[in-house]
Short mmCIF file of C-alpha atoms in Angstrom, two decimals:
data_model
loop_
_atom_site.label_atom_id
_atom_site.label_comp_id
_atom_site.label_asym_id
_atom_site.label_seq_id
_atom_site.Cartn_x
_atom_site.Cartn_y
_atom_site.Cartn_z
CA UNK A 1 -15.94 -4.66 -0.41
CA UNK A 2 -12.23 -5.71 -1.19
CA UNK A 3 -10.12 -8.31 -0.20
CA UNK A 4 -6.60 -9.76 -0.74
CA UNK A 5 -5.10 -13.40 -0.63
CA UNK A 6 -1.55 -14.08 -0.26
CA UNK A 7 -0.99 -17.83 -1.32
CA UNK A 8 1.26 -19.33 0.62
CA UNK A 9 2.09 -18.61 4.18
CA UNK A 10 5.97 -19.41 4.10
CA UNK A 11 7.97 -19.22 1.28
CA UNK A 12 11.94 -20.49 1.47
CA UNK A 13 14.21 -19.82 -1.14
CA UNK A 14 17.91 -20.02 -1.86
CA UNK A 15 20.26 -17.00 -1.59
CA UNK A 16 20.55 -15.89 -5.16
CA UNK A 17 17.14 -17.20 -6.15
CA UNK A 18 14.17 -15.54 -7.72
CA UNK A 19 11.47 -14.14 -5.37
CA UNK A 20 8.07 -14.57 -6.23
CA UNK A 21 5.59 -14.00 -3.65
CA UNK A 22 1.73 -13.78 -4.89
CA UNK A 23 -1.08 -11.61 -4.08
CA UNK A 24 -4.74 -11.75 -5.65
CA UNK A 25 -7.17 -9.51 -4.89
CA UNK A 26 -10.57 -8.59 -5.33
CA UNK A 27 -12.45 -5.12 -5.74
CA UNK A 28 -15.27 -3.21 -6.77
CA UNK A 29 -13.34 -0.01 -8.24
CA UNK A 30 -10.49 0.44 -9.68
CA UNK A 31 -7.90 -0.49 -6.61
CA UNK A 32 -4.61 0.88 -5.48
CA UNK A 33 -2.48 -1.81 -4.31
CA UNK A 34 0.87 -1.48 -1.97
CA UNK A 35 3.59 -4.42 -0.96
CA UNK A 36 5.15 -3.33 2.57
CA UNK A 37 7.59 -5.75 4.50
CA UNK A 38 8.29 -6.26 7.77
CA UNK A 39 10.91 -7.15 10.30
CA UNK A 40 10.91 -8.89 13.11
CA UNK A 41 9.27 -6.46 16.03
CA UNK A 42 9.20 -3.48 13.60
CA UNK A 43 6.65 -1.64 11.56
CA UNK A 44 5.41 -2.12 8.12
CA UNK A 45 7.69 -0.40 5.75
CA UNK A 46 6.52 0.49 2.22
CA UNK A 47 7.99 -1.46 -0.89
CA UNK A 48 5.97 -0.16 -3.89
CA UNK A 49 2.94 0.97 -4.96
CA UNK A 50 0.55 0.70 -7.75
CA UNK A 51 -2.21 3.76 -8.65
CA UNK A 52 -2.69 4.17 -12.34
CA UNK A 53 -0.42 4.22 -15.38
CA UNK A 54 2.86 1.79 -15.63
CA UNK A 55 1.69 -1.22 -14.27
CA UNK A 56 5.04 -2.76 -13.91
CA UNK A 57 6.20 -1.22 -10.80
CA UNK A 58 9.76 -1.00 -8.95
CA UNK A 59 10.17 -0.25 -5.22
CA UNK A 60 12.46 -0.04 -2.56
CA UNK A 61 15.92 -2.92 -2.75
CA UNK A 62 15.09 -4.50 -5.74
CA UNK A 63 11.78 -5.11 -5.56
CA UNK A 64 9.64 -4.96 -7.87
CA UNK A 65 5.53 -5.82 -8.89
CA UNK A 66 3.39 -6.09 -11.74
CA UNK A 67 -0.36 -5.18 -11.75
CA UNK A 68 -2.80 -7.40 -13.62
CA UNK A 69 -6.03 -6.48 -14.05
CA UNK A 70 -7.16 -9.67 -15.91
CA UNK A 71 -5.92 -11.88 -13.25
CA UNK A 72 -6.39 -9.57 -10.49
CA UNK A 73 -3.07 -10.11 -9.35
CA UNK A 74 -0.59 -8.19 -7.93
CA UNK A 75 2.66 -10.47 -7.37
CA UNK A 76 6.36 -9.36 -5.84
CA UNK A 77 9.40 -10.29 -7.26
CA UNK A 78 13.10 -9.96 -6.95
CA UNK A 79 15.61 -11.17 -9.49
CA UNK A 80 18.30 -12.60 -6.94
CA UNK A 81 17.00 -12.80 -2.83
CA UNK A 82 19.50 -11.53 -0.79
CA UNK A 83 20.15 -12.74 3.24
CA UNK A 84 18.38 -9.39 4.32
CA UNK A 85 15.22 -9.92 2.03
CA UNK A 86 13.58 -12.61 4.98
CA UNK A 87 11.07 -11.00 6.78
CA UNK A 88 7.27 -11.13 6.51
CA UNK A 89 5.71 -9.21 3.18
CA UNK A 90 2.17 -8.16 3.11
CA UNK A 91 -0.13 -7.44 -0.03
CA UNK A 92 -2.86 -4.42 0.55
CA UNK A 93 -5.43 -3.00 -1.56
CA UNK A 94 -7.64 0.44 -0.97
CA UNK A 95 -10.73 1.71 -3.15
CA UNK A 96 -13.90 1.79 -2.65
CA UNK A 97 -16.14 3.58 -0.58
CA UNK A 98 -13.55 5.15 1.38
CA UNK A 99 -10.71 5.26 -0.22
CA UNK A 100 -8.35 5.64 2.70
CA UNK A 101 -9.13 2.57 4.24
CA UNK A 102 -6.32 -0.66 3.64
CA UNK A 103 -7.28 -4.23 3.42
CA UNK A 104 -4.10 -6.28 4.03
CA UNK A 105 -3.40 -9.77 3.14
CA UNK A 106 -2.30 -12.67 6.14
CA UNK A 107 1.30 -12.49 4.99
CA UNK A 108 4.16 -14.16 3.58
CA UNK A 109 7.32 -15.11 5.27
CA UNK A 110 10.18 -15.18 3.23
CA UNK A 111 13.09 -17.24 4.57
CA UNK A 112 16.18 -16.91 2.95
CA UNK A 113 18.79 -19.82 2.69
CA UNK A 114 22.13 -19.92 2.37
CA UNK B 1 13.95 13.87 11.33
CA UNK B 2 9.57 13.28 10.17
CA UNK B 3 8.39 9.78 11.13
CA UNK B 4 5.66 8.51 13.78
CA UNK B 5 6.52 7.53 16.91
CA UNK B 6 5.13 4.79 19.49
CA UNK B 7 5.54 4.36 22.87
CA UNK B 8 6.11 2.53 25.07
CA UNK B 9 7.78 0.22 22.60
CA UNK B 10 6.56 -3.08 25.32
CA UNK B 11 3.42 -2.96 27.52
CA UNK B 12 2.16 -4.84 30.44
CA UNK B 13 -1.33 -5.06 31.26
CA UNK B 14 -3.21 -6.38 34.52
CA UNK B 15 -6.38 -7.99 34.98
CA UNK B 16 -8.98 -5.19 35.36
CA UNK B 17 -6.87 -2.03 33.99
CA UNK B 18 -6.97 0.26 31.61
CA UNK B 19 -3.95 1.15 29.08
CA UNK B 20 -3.46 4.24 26.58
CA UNK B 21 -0.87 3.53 23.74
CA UNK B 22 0.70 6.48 22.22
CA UNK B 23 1.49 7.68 19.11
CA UNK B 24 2.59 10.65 17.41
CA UNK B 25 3.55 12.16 14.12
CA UNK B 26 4.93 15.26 12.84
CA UNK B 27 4.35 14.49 9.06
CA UNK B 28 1.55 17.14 9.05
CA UNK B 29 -0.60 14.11 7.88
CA UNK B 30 -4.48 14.36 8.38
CA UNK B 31 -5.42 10.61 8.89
CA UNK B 32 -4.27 8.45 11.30
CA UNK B 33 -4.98 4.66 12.49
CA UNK B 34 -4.59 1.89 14.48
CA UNK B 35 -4.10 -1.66 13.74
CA UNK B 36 -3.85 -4.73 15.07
CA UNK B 37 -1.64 -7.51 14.39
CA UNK B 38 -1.58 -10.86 15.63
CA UNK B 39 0.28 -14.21 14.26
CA UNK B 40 -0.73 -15.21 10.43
CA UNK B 41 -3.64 -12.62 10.72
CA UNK B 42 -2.47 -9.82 9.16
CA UNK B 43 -3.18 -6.21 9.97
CA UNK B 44 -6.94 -5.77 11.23
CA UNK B 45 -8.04 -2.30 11.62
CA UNK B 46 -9.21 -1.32 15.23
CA UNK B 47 -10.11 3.22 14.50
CA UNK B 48 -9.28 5.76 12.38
CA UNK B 49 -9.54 9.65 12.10
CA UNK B 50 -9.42 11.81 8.98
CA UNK B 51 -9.53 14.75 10.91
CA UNK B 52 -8.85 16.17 14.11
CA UNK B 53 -11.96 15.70 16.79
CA UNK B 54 -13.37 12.94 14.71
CA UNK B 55 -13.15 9.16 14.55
CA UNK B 56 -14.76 6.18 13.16
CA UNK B 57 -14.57 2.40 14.19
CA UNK B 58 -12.89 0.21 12.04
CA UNK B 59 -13.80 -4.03 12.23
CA UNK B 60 -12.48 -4.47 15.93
CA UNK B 61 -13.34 -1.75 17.47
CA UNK B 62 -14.99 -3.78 20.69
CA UNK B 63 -12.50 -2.98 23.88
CA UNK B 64 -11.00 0.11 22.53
CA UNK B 65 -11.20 3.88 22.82
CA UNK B 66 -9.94 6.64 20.64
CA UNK B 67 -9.25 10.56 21.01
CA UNK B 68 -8.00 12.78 18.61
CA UNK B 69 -7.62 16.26 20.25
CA UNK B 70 -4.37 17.14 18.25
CA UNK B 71 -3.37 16.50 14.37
CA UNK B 72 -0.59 14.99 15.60
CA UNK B 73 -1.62 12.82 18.56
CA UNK B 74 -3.86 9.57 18.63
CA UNK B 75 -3.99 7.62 21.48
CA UNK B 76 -5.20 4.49 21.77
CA UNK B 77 -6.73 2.87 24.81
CA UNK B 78 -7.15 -0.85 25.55
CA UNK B 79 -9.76 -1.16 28.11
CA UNK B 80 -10.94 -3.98 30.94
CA UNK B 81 -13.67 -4.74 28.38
CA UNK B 82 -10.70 -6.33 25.50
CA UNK B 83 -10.82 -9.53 27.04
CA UNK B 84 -8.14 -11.03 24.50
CA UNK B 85 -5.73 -7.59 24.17
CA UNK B 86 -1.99 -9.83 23.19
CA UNK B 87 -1.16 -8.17 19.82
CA UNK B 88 1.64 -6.17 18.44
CA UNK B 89 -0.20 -2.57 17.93
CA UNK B 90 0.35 -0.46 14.85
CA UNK B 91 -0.59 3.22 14.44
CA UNK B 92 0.04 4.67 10.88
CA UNK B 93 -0.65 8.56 8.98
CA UNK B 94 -1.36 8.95 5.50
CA UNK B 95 -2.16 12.46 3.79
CA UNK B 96 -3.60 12.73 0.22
CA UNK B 97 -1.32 12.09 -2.53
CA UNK B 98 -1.83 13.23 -5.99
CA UNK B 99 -2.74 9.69 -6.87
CA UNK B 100 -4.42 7.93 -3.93
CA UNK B 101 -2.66 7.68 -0.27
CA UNK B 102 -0.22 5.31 1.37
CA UNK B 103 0.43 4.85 4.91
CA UNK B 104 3.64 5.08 6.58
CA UNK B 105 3.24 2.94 9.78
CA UNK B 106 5.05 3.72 13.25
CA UNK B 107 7.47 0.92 14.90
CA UNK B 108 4.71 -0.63 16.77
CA UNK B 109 3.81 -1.79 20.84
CA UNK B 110 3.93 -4.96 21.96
CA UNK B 111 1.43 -5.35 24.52
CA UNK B 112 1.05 -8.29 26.90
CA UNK B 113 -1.14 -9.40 29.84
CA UNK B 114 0.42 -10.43 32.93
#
């Protein structure tokens, strides 16, 4: 079984600000883990990716996410947000049994403020 | 232009009926899904086929019904029986990677009851 938790709901930062939005997660095997965002009344669009090797990975707009297998963590961050980073993130892990199969996280909404 | 399309993009449902959701992808991919999505809940998955004329249930499968006749068809229908069927509905593809498999996710249907 696997599972993810995205702590905290909402997050608000200031334009310019660092991003940090966190995702633990929990697995049996060795997991792959994703970051996709999503606007408002759209589909999830991929960010990054983590499978093996370089666990400091960089995605789509800045983004970018570090896996941490001692603190099974897998948290998003972006150096300066921008007005068109808010929108809601989501943190998913697959492994397992079946391997295809994604467990998402409840999502975070980023707000960005002026 | 390779993506996965949904339609209709908004969906009204009666009392008593019966409504197919398409979706459709011409990324050659061999799995596809179907999610749902409601408010600070994430992404739950509803079915999914890894191959064409075979599907399994995911965790909500109760009130839904699945074909997969084509590779790159997989409707989805909400029947009478979904006694709660307000979500935002995502179908998404994946194919194996060399490491792993992401999904790519369509744009989504809004369905509501009336």
């Amino acid at each position: 079984a696997q599972s993810v938790t995205q702590l905290g709901s909402h997050v608000s930062v200031s334009e310019g600000a660092l991003v940090l939005l966190r995702c633990n997660y929990s697995s049996s095997v060795p997991p792959y883990l994703f970051w996709y965002v999503q606007y408002p009344n759209q589909g999830l669009q991929l960010l990054l990716k983590y499978t093996t090797g370089a666990t400091l990975v960089k995605g789509i707009n800045g983004f970018e996410a570090e896996f941490k297998k001692s603190e099974t963590s897998f948290h998003l961050t972006k150096p300066s947000a921008h007005m068109s980073d808010a929108a809601e993130y989501f943190c998913a892990v697959s492994g397992g049994g079946s391997a295809r199969q994604l467990t998402f996280g409840s999502g975070t909404q980023l707000t960005v403020l002026p | 232009d390779g993506g996965i399309t949904q339609s209709p993009k908004y969906l009204f449902r009666k009392e008593g009926q019966n409504v197919t959701l398409s979706c459709e992808q011409n990324l050659n991919h061999d799995a596809m899904y179907w999610y749902r999505q409601d408010p600070g809940q994430g992404l739950r998955l509803i079915y999914y086929s890894q191959i064409v004329n075979d599907f399994q249930k995911g965790d909500i499968a109760e009130g839904y019904s699945v074909s997969r006749e084509k590779k790159e068809s997989f409707p989805l229908t909400v029947t009478s029986a979904q006694k709660n069927p307000t979500a935002f509905y995502l179908c998404a593809s994946s194919i194996k990677e060399r490491e792993g498999e992401t999904q790519y996710f369509g744009p989504g249907t809004r369905l509501l009851v009336l």
